[in-house]
Structure formats: C-alpha cells, structure tokens
Amino acid sequence: SPSKGSLIATTWDSVSIERISNHIMNLVLGADYIPPETLNLSEFSSPHKLERLVEYSGLDVMHSTHHEFPFILSQDGVVNKDAFNAAVFPVRHILKSLEESGSNPNATADAHGAFHQMIQNGEFLSFDKHGSLITMPNRFKLLIARRLFENGDGILFEHD
C-alpha cells in the first residue's frame, strides 16, 4: 500500500559556516587539521540522494529546487564578537579544549586573528553594499513530495 501523507523538506547542500570554521582551524593549527566527525548538515547534498530516499518510502517527488542566500554576521560595517562567535560556532568546543589542555592556550585569540585575516583577504566573507558582513554560499534544497496517486486536491484516486 502507498505511504500516507505529503512531505515538504529542506536540506542543506552547502553551509558556509562549516567552510569558514574549518579554514580558521587550518590557520590556527596548520594544514594538517582534519575536521572532526560532527553533525553533517550536508548529509543529503549528493545529487538525488534525498529524492531516492523519498521515492523509496513510497512518495512521488513533485518539486525539487535549490536556493541560495547569505548569512549576515554583522551590520553597519562593524565586525563584532557575535560575528566571530557565529563563524567559530562549529569548532568553539575544539578551541576551548585546546586552551584547557594547554596545547594551545591562545587558540581563541589565534582564531580571532584568523577570522579577521579572512575578512581582509575576502576569503568566504565580504561586506555587501549595505555594510553587512556576509558569507556565501549557503545553498539548500526544497523538496515537495506526496503520496502516490494523490491529485492536487489531496484526494486519492484509483490507479489502473
């Protein structure tokens, strides 16, 4: 029997904060830095991976599109601590661990310097015409699926 219901899903194709935090850690720790296995926000970014999963569950994919937008880290040309905290959010615990263990007592300060270096070099971060510090690309997929043999009104009909 067909699955019941409809589905509207969004998944990340790419998230700039992941690339930014990994680049900061490469600058802090050197090129040997390997990002730890954490929550994979881009789990379904492979072409058609989500669509295959949805179709396997018995739903028909009706619509799938990709969209892109910036994350605004700060405004009015000011780079504040909130912008830095957002940029290092995925690796904050690693910086803290490096400081607490003594292996790099200046890890957060080094990361802060790397963050500002990235802004100066235009790496992953830039100011838009309004003076907002933005990061791109942040790309997501929007997928709409519904149960098999359902018409646009949500009414099931007989299938030959």
PDB file of C-alpha atoms in Angstrom:
ATOM      1  CA  SER A   1       0.000   0.000   0.000  1.00  0.00           C
ATOM      2  CA  PRO A   2       1.242   3.526  -0.702  1.00  0.00           C
ATOM      3  CA  SER A   3       2.661   5.683   2.058  1.00  0.00           C
ATOM      4  CA  LYS A   4       0.231   8.137   3.550  1.00  0.00           C
ATOM      5  CA  GLY A   5       0.724  11.863   3.618  1.00  0.00           C
ATOM      6  CA  SER A   6       2.702  14.582   1.969  1.00  0.00           C
ATOM      7  CA  LEU A   7       6.160  15.927   2.652  1.00  0.00           C
ATOM      8  CA  ILE A   8       7.828  19.308   2.404  1.00  0.00           C
ATOM      9  CA  ALA A   9      11.521  19.054   3.244  1.00  0.00           C
ATOM     10  CA  THR A  10      14.578  21.267   3.169  1.00  0.00           C
ATOM     11  CA  THR A  11      18.152  20.038   3.313  1.00  0.00           C
ATOM     12  CA  TRP A  12      21.456  21.845   3.152  1.00  0.00           C
ATOM     13  CA  ASP A  13      23.597  21.497   0.045  1.00  0.00           C
ATOM     14  CA  SER A  14      26.331  23.687   1.499  1.00  0.00           C
ATOM     15  CA  VAL A  15      26.724  25.822   4.615  1.00  0.00           C
ATOM     16  CA  SER A  16      29.403  28.497   4.533  1.00  0.00           C
ATOM     17  CA  ILE A  17      29.962  28.487   8.311  1.00  0.00           C
ATOM     18  CA  GLU A  18      31.345  24.938   8.060  1.00  0.00           C
ATOM     19  CA  ARG A  19      33.922  26.028   5.469  1.00  0.00           C
ATOM     20  CA  ILE A  20      34.777  29.181   7.419  1.00  0.00           C
ATOM     21  CA  SER A  21      35.325  27.379  10.725  1.00  0.00           C
ATOM     22  CA  ASN A  22      37.416  24.668   9.036  1.00  0.00           C
ATOM     23  CA  HIS A  23      39.551  27.331   7.334  1.00  0.00           C
ATOM     24  CA  ILE A  24      40.034  29.147  10.647  1.00  0.00           C
ATOM     25  CA  MET A  25      41.164  25.891  12.256  1.00  0.00           C
ATOM     26  CA  ASN A  26      43.594  25.294   9.370  1.00  0.00           C
ATOM     27  CA  LEU A  27      45.078  28.732  10.021  1.00  0.00           C
ATOM     28  CA  VAL A  28      45.228  28.120  13.799  1.00  0.00           C
ATOM     29  CA  LEU A  29      46.514  24.528  13.760  1.00  0.00           C
ATOM     30  CA  GLY A  30      48.141  24.241  10.364  1.00  0.00           C
ATOM     31  CA  ALA A  31      47.261  22.415   7.175  1.00  0.00           C
ATOM     32  CA  ASP A  32      47.110  19.062   8.984  1.00  0.00           C
ATOM     33  CA  TYR A  33      43.808  19.944  10.633  1.00  0.00           C
ATOM     34  CA  ILE A  34      41.151  17.352   9.853  1.00  0.00           C
ATOM     35  CA  PRO A  35      37.599  18.378  10.777  1.00  0.00           C
ATOM     36  CA  PRO A  36      36.079  16.051  13.367  1.00  0.00           C
ATOM     37  CA  GLU A  37      33.077  13.946  12.507  1.00  0.00           C
ATOM     38  CA  THR A  38      30.174  16.031  13.759  1.00  0.00           C
ATOM     39  CA  LEU A  39      26.644  16.667  12.661  1.00  0.00           C
ATOM     40  CA  ASN A  40      26.746  16.566   8.872  1.00  0.00           C
ATOM     41  CA  LEU A  41      24.482  19.398   7.753  1.00  0.00           C
ATOM     42  CA  SER A  42      25.057  18.447   4.118  1.00  0.00           C
ATOM     43  CA  GLU A  43      24.149  14.756   4.526  1.00  0.00           C
ATOM     44  CA  PHE A  44      21.708  14.872   1.611  1.00  0.00           C
ATOM     45  CA  SER A  45      23.720  17.165  -0.681  1.00  0.00           C
ATOM     46  CA  SER A  46      24.704  14.375  -3.078  1.00  0.00           C
ATOM     47  CA  PRO A  47      22.683  14.572  -6.293  1.00  0.00           C
ATOM     48  CA  HIS A  48      19.323  12.828  -5.932  1.00  0.00           C
ATOM     49  CA  LYS A  49      20.147  11.280  -2.542  1.00  0.00           C
ATOM     50  CA  LEU A  50      17.116  12.801  -0.828  1.00  0.00           C
ATOM     51  CA  GLU A  51      14.886  12.150  -3.834  1.00  0.00           C
ATOM     52  CA  ARG A  52      15.829   8.446  -3.852  1.00  0.00           C
ATOM     53  CA  LEU A  53      15.092   8.161  -0.132  1.00  0.00           C
ATOM     54  CA  VAL A  54      11.714   9.852  -0.533  1.00  0.00           C
ATOM     55  CA  GLU A  55      10.770   7.704  -3.531  1.00  0.00           C
ATOM     56  CA  TYR A  56      11.882   4.553  -1.693  1.00  0.00           C
ATOM     57  CA  SER A  57       9.421   5.463   1.060  1.00  0.00           C
ATOM     58  CA  GLY A  58       6.585   5.411  -1.464  1.00  0.00           C
ATOM     59  CA  LEU A  59       6.175   9.124  -2.107  1.00  0.00           C
ATOM     60  CA  ASP A  60       6.348  10.836  -5.501  1.00  0.00           C
ATOM     61  CA  VAL A  61       8.683  13.834  -5.741  1.00  0.00           C
ATOM     62  CA  MET A  62       6.585  16.625  -7.199  1.00  0.00           C
ATOM     63  CA  HIS A  63       9.059  19.514  -6.991  1.00  0.00           C
ATOM     64  CA  SER A  64      12.729  19.961  -6.123  1.00  0.00           C
ATOM     65  CA  THR A  65      14.597  23.273  -6.317  1.00  0.00           C
ATOM     66  CA  HIS A  66      17.803  24.771  -4.973  1.00  0.00           C
ATOM     67  CA  HIS A  67      18.057  28.203  -3.388  1.00  0.00           C
ATOM     68  CA  GLU A  68      20.963  30.285  -2.140  1.00  0.00           C
ATOM     69  CA  PHE A  69      21.214  33.137   0.335  1.00  0.00           C
ATOM     70  CA  PRO A  70      23.827  34.863   2.525  1.00  0.00           C
ATOM     71  CA  PHE A  71      24.207  34.625   6.274  1.00  0.00           C
ATOM     72  CA  ILE A  72      24.539  38.125   7.714  1.00  0.00           C
ATOM     73  CA  LEU A  73      27.100  38.019  10.524  1.00  0.00           C
ATOM     74  CA  SER A  74      27.159  41.734  11.350  1.00  0.00           C
ATOM     75  CA  GLN A  75      25.796  45.021  10.076  1.00  0.00           C
ATOM     76  CA  ASP A  76      26.791  48.655   9.571  1.00  0.00           C
ATOM     77  CA  GLY A  77      30.396  47.793   8.690  1.00  0.00           C
ATOM     78  CA  VAL A  78      31.109  46.688  12.261  1.00  0.00           C
ATOM     79  CA  VAL A  79      32.702  43.301  12.913  1.00  0.00           C
ATOM     80  CA  ASN A  80      31.610  42.414  16.431  1.00  0.00           C
ATOM     81  CA  LYS A  81      32.046  39.424  18.742  1.00  0.00           C
ATOM     82  CA  ASP A  82      28.741  37.951  17.569  1.00  0.00           C
ATOM     83  CA  ALA A  83      30.112  37.699  14.013  1.00  0.00           C
ATOM     84  CA  PHE A  84      33.208  35.889  15.283  1.00  0.00           C
ATOM     85  CA  ASN A  85      31.145  33.615  17.544  1.00  0.00           C
ATOM     86  CA  ALA A  86      28.914  32.631  14.615  1.00  0.00           C
ATOM     87  CA  ALA A  87      31.950  31.899  12.445  1.00  0.00           C
ATOM     88  CA  VAL A  88      33.562  29.578  15.005  1.00  0.00           C
ATOM     89  CA  PHE A  89      30.372  28.027  16.347  1.00  0.00           C
ATOM     90  CA  PRO A  90      31.089  24.559  14.855  1.00  0.00           C
ATOM     91  CA  VAL A  91      34.612  24.498  16.367  1.00  0.00           C
ATOM     92  CA  ARG A  92      34.146  26.509  19.574  1.00  0.00           C
ATOM     93  CA  HIS A  93      34.439  23.333  21.678  1.00  0.00           C
ATOM     94  CA  ILE A  94      37.740  22.447  19.974  1.00  0.00           C
ATOM     95  CA  LEU A  95      39.185  25.901  20.665  1.00  0.00           C
ATOM     96  CA  LYS A  96      38.121  25.607  24.298  1.00  0.00           C
ATOM     97  CA  SER A  97      39.665  22.136  24.572  1.00  0.00           C
ATOM     98  CA  LEU A  98      42.958  23.364  23.081  1.00  0.00           C
ATOM     99  CA  GLU A  99      43.092  26.149  25.668  1.00  0.00           C
ATOM    100  CA  GLU A 100      42.100  23.961  28.627  1.00  0.00           C
ATOM    101  CA  SER A 101      44.594  21.223  27.722  1.00  0.00           C
ATOM    102  CA  GLY A 102      47.386  23.761  27.329  1.00  0.00           C
ATOM    103  CA  SER A 103      48.224  22.531  23.827  1.00  0.00           C
ATOM    104  CA  ASN A 104      47.304  25.983  22.504  1.00  0.00           C
ATOM    105  CA  PRO A 105      46.470  28.417  25.323  1.00  0.00           C
ATOM    106  CA  ASN A 106      45.819  31.163  22.743  1.00  0.00           C
ATOM    107  CA  ALA A 107      43.529  29.142  20.455  1.00  0.00           C
ATOM    108  CA  THR A 108      40.587  31.553  20.593  1.00  0.00           C
ATOM    109  CA  ALA A 109      42.819  34.600  20.127  1.00  0.00           C
ATOM    110  CA  ASP A 110      44.539  32.848  17.203  1.00  0.00           C
ATOM    111  CA  ALA A 111      41.123  32.009  15.718  1.00  0.00           C
ATOM    112  CA  HIS A 112      40.050  35.632  16.166  1.00  0.00           C
ATOM    113  CA  GLY A 113      43.140  36.770  14.264  1.00  0.00           C
ATOM    114  CA  ALA A 114      42.489  34.196  11.526  1.00  0.00           C
ATOM    115  CA  PHE A 115      38.888  35.392  11.253  1.00  0.00           C
ATOM    116  CA  HIS A 116      39.991  38.997  10.719  1.00  0.00           C
ATOM    117  CA  GLN A 117      42.636  37.852   8.244  1.00  0.00           C
ATOM    118  CA  MET A 118      39.924  36.075   6.260  1.00  0.00           C
ATOM    119  CA  ILE A 119      37.843  39.268   6.189  1.00  0.00           C
ATOM    120  CA  GLN A 120      40.823  41.310   4.984  1.00  0.00           C
ATOM    121  CA  ASN A 121      41.598  38.735   2.284  1.00  0.00           C
ATOM    122  CA  GLY A 122      37.957  38.338   1.247  1.00  0.00           C
ATOM    123  CA  GLU A 123      38.051  34.589   1.966  1.00  0.00           C
ATOM    124  CA  PHE A 124      34.494  33.279   2.415  1.00  0.00           C
ATOM    125  CA  LEU A 125      33.485  36.624   3.987  1.00  0.00           C
ATOM    126  CA  SER A 126      32.730  40.000   2.440  1.00  0.00           C
ATOM    127  CA  PHE A 127      30.838  43.205   3.009  1.00  0.00           C
ATOM    128  CA  ASP A 128      27.776  43.840   0.876  1.00  0.00           C
ATOM    129  CA  LYS A 129      26.710  47.259  -0.427  1.00  0.00           C
ATOM    130  CA  HIS A 130      24.821  47.914   2.844  1.00  0.00           C
ATOM    131  CA  GLY A 131      27.890  47.305   5.027  1.00  0.00           C
ATOM    132  CA  SER A 132      26.740  43.902   6.262  1.00  0.00           C
ATOM    133  CA  LEU A 133      29.371  41.209   6.752  1.00  0.00           C
ATOM    134  CA  ILE A 134      28.023  38.272   4.767  1.00  0.00           C
ATOM    135  CA  THR A 135      29.079  34.776   3.958  1.00  0.00           C
ATOM    136  CA  MET A 136      28.058  32.684   0.990  1.00  0.00           C
ATOM    137  CA  PRO A 137      27.149  30.360  -0.484  1.00  0.00           C
ATOM    138  CA  ASN A 138      24.528  28.855   1.762  1.00  0.00           C
ATOM    139  CA  ARG A 139      22.615  26.590  -0.542  1.00  0.00           C
ATOM    140  CA  PHE A 140      19.602  24.476   0.318  1.00  0.00           C
ATOM    141  CA  LYS A 141      17.201  22.173  -1.461  1.00  0.00           C
ATOM    142  CA  LEU A 142      13.430  22.441  -1.145  1.00  0.00           C
ATOM    143  CA  LEU A 143      11.601  19.223  -1.946  1.00  0.00           C
ATOM    144  CA  ILE A 144       7.867  18.614  -2.144  1.00  0.00           C
ATOM    145  CA  ALA A 145       6.505  15.080  -2.347  1.00  0.00           C
ATOM    146  CA  ARG A 146       3.128  13.480  -1.898  1.00  0.00           C
ATOM    147  CA  ARG A 147       1.726  10.018  -1.629  1.00  0.00           C
ATOM    148  CA  LEU A 148       1.262   8.034  -4.778  1.00  0.00           C
ATOM    149  CA  PHE A 149      -1.869   8.558  -6.833  1.00  0.00           C
ATOM    150  CA  GLU A 150      -2.922  11.723  -4.989  1.00  0.00           C
ATOM    151  CA  ASN A 151      -4.255  14.557  -7.102  1.00  0.00           C
ATOM    152  CA  GLY A 152      -3.645  18.244  -6.443  1.00  0.00           C
ATOM    153  CA  ASP A 153      -6.595  18.435  -4.033  1.00  0.00           C
ATOM    154  CA  GLY A 154      -5.147  15.762  -1.765  1.00  0.00           C
ATOM    155  CA  ILE A 155      -7.787  13.233  -2.799  1.00  0.00           C
ATOM    156  CA  LEU A 156      -6.627   9.700  -3.557  1.00  0.00           C
ATOM    157  CA  PHE A 157      -7.871   8.317  -6.834  1.00  0.00           C
ATOM    158  CA  GLU A 158      -7.901   4.852  -8.322  1.00  0.00           C
ATOM    159  CA  HIS A 159      -4.887   3.841 -10.354  1.00  0.00           C
ATOM    160  CA  ASP A 160      -5.231   1.267 -13.139  1.00  0.00           C
TER     161      ASP A 160
END
